[in-house]
mmCIF file of C-alpha atoms in Angstrom:
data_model
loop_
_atom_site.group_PDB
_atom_site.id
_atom_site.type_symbol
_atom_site.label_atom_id
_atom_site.label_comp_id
_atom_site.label_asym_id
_atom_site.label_seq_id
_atom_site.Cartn_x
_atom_site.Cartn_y
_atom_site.Cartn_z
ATOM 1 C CA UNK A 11 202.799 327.435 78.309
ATOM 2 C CA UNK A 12 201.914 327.281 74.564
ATOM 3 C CA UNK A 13 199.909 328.642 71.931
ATOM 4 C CA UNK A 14 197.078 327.709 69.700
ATOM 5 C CA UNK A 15 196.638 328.999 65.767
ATOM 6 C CA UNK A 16 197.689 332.413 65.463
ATOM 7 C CA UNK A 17 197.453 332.887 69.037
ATOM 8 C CA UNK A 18 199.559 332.413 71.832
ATOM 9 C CA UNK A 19 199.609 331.392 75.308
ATOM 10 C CA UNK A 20 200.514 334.145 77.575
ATOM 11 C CA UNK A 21 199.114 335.588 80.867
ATOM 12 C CA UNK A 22 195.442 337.312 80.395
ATOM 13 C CA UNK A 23 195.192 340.752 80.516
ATOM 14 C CA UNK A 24 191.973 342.197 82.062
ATOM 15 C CA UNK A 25 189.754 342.806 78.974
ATOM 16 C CA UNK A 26 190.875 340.000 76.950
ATOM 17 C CA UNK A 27 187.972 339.039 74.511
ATOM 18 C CA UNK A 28 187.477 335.901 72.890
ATOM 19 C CA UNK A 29 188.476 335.372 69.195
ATOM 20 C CA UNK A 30 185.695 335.261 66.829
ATOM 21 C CA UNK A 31 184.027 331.913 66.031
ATOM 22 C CA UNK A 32 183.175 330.076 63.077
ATOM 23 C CA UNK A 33 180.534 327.831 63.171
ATOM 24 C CA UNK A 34 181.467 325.756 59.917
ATOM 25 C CA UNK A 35 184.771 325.800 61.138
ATOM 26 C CA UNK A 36 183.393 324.518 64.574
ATOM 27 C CA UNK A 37 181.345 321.945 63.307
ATOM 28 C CA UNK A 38 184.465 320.768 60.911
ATOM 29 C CA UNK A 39 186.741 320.576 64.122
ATOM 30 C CA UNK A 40 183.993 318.917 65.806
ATOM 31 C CA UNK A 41 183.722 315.779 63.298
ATOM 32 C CA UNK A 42 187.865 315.623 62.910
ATOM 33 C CA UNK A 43 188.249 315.351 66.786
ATOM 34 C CA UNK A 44 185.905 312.695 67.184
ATOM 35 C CA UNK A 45 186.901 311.065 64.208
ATOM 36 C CA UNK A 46 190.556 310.900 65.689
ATOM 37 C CA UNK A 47 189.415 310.219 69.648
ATOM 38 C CA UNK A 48 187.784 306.661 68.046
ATOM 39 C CA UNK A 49 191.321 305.734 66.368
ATOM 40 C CA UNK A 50 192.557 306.968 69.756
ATOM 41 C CA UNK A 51 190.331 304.634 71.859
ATOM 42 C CA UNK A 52 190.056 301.783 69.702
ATOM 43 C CA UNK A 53 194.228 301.490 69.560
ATOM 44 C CA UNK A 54 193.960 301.930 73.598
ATOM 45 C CA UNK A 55 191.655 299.394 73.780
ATOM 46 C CA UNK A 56 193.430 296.890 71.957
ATOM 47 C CA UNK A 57 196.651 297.670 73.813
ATOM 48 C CA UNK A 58 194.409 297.233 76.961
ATOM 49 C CA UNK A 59 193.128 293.788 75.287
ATOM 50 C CA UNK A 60 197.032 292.759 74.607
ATOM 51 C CA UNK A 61 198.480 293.361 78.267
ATOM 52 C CA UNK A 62 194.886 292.188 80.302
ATOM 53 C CA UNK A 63 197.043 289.316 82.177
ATOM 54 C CA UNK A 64 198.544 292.435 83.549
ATOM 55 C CA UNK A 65 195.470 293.940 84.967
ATOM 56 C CA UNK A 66 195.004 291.281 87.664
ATOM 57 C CA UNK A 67 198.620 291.521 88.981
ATOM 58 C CA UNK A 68 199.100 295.259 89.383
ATOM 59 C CA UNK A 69 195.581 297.280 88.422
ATOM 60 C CA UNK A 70 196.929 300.695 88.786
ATOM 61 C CA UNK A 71 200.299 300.270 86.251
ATOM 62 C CA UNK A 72 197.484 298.612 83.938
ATOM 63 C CA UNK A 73 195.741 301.704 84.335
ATOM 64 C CA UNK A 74 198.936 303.805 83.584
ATOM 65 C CA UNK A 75 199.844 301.986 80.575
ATOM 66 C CA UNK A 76 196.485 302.641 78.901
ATOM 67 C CA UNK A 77 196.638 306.311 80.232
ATOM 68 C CA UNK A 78 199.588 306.553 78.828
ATOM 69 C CA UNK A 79 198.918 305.356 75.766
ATOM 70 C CA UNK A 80 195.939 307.308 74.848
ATOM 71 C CA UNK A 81 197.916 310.464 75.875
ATOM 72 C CA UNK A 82 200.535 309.511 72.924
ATOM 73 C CA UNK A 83 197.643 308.901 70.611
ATOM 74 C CA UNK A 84 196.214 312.587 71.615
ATOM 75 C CA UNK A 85 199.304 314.434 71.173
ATOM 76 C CA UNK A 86 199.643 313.213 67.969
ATOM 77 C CA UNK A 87 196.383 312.416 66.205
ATOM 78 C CA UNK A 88 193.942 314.798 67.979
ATOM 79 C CA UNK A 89 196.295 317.984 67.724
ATOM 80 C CA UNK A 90 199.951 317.130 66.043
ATOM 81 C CA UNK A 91 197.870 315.636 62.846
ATOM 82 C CA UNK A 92 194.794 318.235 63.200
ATOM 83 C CA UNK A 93 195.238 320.986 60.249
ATOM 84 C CA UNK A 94 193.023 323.694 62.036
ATOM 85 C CA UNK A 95 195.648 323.658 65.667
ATOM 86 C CA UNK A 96 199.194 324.641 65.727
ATOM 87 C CA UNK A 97 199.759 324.341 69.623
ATOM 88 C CA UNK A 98 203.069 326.339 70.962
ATOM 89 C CA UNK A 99 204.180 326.513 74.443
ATOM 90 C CA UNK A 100 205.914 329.448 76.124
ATOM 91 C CA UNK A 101 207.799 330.082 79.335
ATOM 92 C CA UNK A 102 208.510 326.331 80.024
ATOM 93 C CA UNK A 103 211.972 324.622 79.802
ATOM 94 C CA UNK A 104 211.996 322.321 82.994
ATOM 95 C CA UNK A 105 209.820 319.483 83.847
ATOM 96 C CA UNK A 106 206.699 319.925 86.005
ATOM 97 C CA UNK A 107 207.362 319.236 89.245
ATOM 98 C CA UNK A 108 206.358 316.073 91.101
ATOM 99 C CA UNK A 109 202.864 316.269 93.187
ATOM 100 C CA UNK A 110 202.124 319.482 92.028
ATOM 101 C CA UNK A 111 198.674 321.337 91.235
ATOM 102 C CA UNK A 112 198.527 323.186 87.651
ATOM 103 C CA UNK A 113 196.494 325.582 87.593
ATOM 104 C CA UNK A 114 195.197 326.884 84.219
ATOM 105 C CA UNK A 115 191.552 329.235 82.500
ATOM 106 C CA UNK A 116 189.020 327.545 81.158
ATOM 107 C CA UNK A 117 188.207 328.634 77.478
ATOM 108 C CA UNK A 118 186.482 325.326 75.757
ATOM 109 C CA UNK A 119 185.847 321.769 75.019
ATOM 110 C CA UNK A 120 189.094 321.249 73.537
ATOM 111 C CA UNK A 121 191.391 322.189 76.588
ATOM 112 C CA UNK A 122 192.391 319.117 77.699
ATOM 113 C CA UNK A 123 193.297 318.136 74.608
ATOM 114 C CA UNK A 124 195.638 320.866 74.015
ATOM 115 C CA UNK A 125 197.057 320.997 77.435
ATOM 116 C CA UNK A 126 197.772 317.361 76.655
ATOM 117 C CA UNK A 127 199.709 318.463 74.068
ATOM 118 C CA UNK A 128 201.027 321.881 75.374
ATOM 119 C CA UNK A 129 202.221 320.179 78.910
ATOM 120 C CA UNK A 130 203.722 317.061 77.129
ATOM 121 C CA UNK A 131 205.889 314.539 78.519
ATOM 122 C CA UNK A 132 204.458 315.701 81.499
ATOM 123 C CA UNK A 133 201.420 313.719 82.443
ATOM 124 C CA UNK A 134 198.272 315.760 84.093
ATOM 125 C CA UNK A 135 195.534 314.330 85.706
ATOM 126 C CA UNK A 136 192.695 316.828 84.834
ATOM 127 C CA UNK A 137 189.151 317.532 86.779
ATOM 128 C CA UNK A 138 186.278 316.789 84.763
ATOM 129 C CA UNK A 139 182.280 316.910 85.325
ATOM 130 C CA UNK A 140 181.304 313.766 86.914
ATOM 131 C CA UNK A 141 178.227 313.769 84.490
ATOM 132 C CA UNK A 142 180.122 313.035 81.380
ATOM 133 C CA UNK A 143 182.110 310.088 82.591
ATOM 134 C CA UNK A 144 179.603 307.565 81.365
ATOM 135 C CA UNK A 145 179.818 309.370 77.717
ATOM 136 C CA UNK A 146 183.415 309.232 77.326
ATOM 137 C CA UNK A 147 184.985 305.865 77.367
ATOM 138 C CA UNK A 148 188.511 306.700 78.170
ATOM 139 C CA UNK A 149 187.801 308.387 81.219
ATOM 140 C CA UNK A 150 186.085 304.666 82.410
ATOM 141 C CA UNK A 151 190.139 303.494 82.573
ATOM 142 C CA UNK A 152 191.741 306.776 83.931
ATOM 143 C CA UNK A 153 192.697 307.855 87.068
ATOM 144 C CA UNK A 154 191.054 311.706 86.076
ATOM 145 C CA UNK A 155 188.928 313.490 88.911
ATOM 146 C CA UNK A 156 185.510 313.560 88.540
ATOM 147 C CA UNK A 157 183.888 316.897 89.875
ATOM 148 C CA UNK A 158 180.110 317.615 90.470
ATOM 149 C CA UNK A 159 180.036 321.365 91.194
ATOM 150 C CA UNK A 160 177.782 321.888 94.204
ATOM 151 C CA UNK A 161 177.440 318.323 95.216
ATOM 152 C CA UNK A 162 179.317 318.731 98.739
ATOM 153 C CA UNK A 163 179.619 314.779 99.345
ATOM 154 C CA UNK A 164 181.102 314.222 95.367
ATOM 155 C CA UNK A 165 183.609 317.967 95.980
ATOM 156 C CA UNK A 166 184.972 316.019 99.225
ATOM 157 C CA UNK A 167 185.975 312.718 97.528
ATOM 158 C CA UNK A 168 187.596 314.640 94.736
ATOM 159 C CA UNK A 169 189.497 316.358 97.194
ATOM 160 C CA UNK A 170 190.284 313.082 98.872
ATOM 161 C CA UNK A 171 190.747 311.857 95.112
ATOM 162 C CA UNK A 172 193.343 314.848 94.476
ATOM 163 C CA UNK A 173 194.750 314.222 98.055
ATOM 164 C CA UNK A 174 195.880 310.754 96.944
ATOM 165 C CA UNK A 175 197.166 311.629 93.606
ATOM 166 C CA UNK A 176 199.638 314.334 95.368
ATOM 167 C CA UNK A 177 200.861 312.065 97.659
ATOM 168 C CA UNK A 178 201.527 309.605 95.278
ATOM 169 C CA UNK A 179 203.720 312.247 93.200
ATOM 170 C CA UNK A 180 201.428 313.338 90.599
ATOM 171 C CA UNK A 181 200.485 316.476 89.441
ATOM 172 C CA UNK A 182 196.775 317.424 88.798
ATOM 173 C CA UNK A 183 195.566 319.931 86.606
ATOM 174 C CA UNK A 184 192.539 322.101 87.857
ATOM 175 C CA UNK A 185 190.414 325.046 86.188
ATOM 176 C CA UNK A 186 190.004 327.492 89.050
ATOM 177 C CA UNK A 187 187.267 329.144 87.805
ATOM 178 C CA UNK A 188 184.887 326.005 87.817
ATOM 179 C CA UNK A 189 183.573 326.658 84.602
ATOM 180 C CA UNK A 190 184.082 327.722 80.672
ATOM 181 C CA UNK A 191 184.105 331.284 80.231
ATOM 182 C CA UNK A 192 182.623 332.368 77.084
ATOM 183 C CA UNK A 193 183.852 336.345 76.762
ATOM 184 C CA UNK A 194 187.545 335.412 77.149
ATOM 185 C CA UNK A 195 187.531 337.655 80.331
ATOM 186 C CA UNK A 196 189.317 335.660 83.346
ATOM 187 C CA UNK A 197 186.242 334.429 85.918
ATOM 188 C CA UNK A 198 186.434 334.461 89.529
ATOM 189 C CA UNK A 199 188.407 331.726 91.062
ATOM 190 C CA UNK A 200 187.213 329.360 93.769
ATOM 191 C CA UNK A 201 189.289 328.748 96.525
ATOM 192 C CA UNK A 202 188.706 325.149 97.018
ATOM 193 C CA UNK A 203 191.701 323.591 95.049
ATOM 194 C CA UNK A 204 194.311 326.780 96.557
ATOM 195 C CA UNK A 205 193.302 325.626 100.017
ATOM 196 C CA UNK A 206 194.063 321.449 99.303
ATOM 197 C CA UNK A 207 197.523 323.023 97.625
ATOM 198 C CA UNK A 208 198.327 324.731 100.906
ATOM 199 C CA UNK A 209 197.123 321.626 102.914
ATOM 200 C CA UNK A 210 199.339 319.490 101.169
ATOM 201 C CA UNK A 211 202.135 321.144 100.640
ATOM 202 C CA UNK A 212 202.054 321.430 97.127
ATOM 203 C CA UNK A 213 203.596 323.594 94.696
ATOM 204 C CA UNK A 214 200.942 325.374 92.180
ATOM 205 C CA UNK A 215 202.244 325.543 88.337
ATOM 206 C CA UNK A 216 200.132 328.127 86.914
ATOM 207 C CA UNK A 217 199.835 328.586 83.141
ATOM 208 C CA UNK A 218 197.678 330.574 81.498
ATOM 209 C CA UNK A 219 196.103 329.907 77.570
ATOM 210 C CA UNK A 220 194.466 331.993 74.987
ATOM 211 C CA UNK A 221 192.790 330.779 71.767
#
């Protein structure tokens, strides 16, 4: 579905390898993104501070508003305005559909930022660790699903989490391995999130990315 620097997005290939990394270039990227994720959340939060009356009348469009919002800000601070990503998308010329589960590899940090941007209009709902909600503020106001890997009580209410979100028409994006791979080879995939597509009828958008 799109591309990042010289790479592109495109379907692995068994034996796909990771680029090389630079760690000044890592630790440059690093400052810029969190440098442009506060201008993010501090405009969201004012925009949240401007339409509050709103929050006691309907909660979830309140929600949606800031979500939607902060998504803007990403596209176009965190990856439009940074000099180090060109993100370009591939294979992709309709909308996603409605209730539908995108499935996608896990390569770093910065994915959800760049799917943000790669996936745009569309709105995703990504899975996340549960452990880092209390260290990112936007995720405090988003309807995102936290996971906890292992924790069978905390998987079940994502699912139930995911279940709702479906229903409700939205579409969820999910890393099927579970984790970050760090060779660039394509991990084993759990089944858990294949099984709630086929319970629910969904359609799976799978996309693959590289960079």
């Amino acid at each position: 579905v799109g591309g990042m620097s010289d790479t592109q997005f495109h379907p692995l290939r068994p034996g796909d390898q990771a680029p090389l990394r630079s760690l000044p270039a890592t630790i440059v990227v690093g400052f810029l993104l969190m440098a442009q994720y506060l201008v993010s959340l501090v405009v969201m939060i004012i925009v949240g501070l401007l339409t509050c009356c709103q929050l006691f009348s309907n909660r979830r469009a309140w929600y949606r508003r800031l979500e939607y919002v902060f998504r803007v800000l990403v596209v176009i601070f965190c990856v439009k305005c940074n000099p180090f990503w060109a993100v370009t998308r591939y294979g992709r010329d309709k909308p996603l559909p409605r209730g539908c589960v995108v499935m996608v590899n896990h390569r770093s940090n910065a994915d959800p930022w760049l799917l943000t941007a790669a996936l745009w209009p569309d709105i995703v709902l990504t899975t996340f660790k549960s452990q880092l909600k209390p260290f990112i503020p936007h995720l405090w106001f988003m309807e995102e699903v936290p996971l906890a890997a292992g924790d069978k009580e905390q998987v079940a209410k994502a699912m139930d989490h995911c279940k709702r979100l479906l229903a409700a028409g939205d579409r969820v994006l999910v890393f099927p391995e579970g984790t970050r791979t760090t060779t660039g080879l394509l991990g084993d995939f759990r089944d858990g999130f294949f099984r709630l597509a086929e319970e629910e009828g969904a359609s799976i958008f799978p996309c693959a990315m590289v960079g």
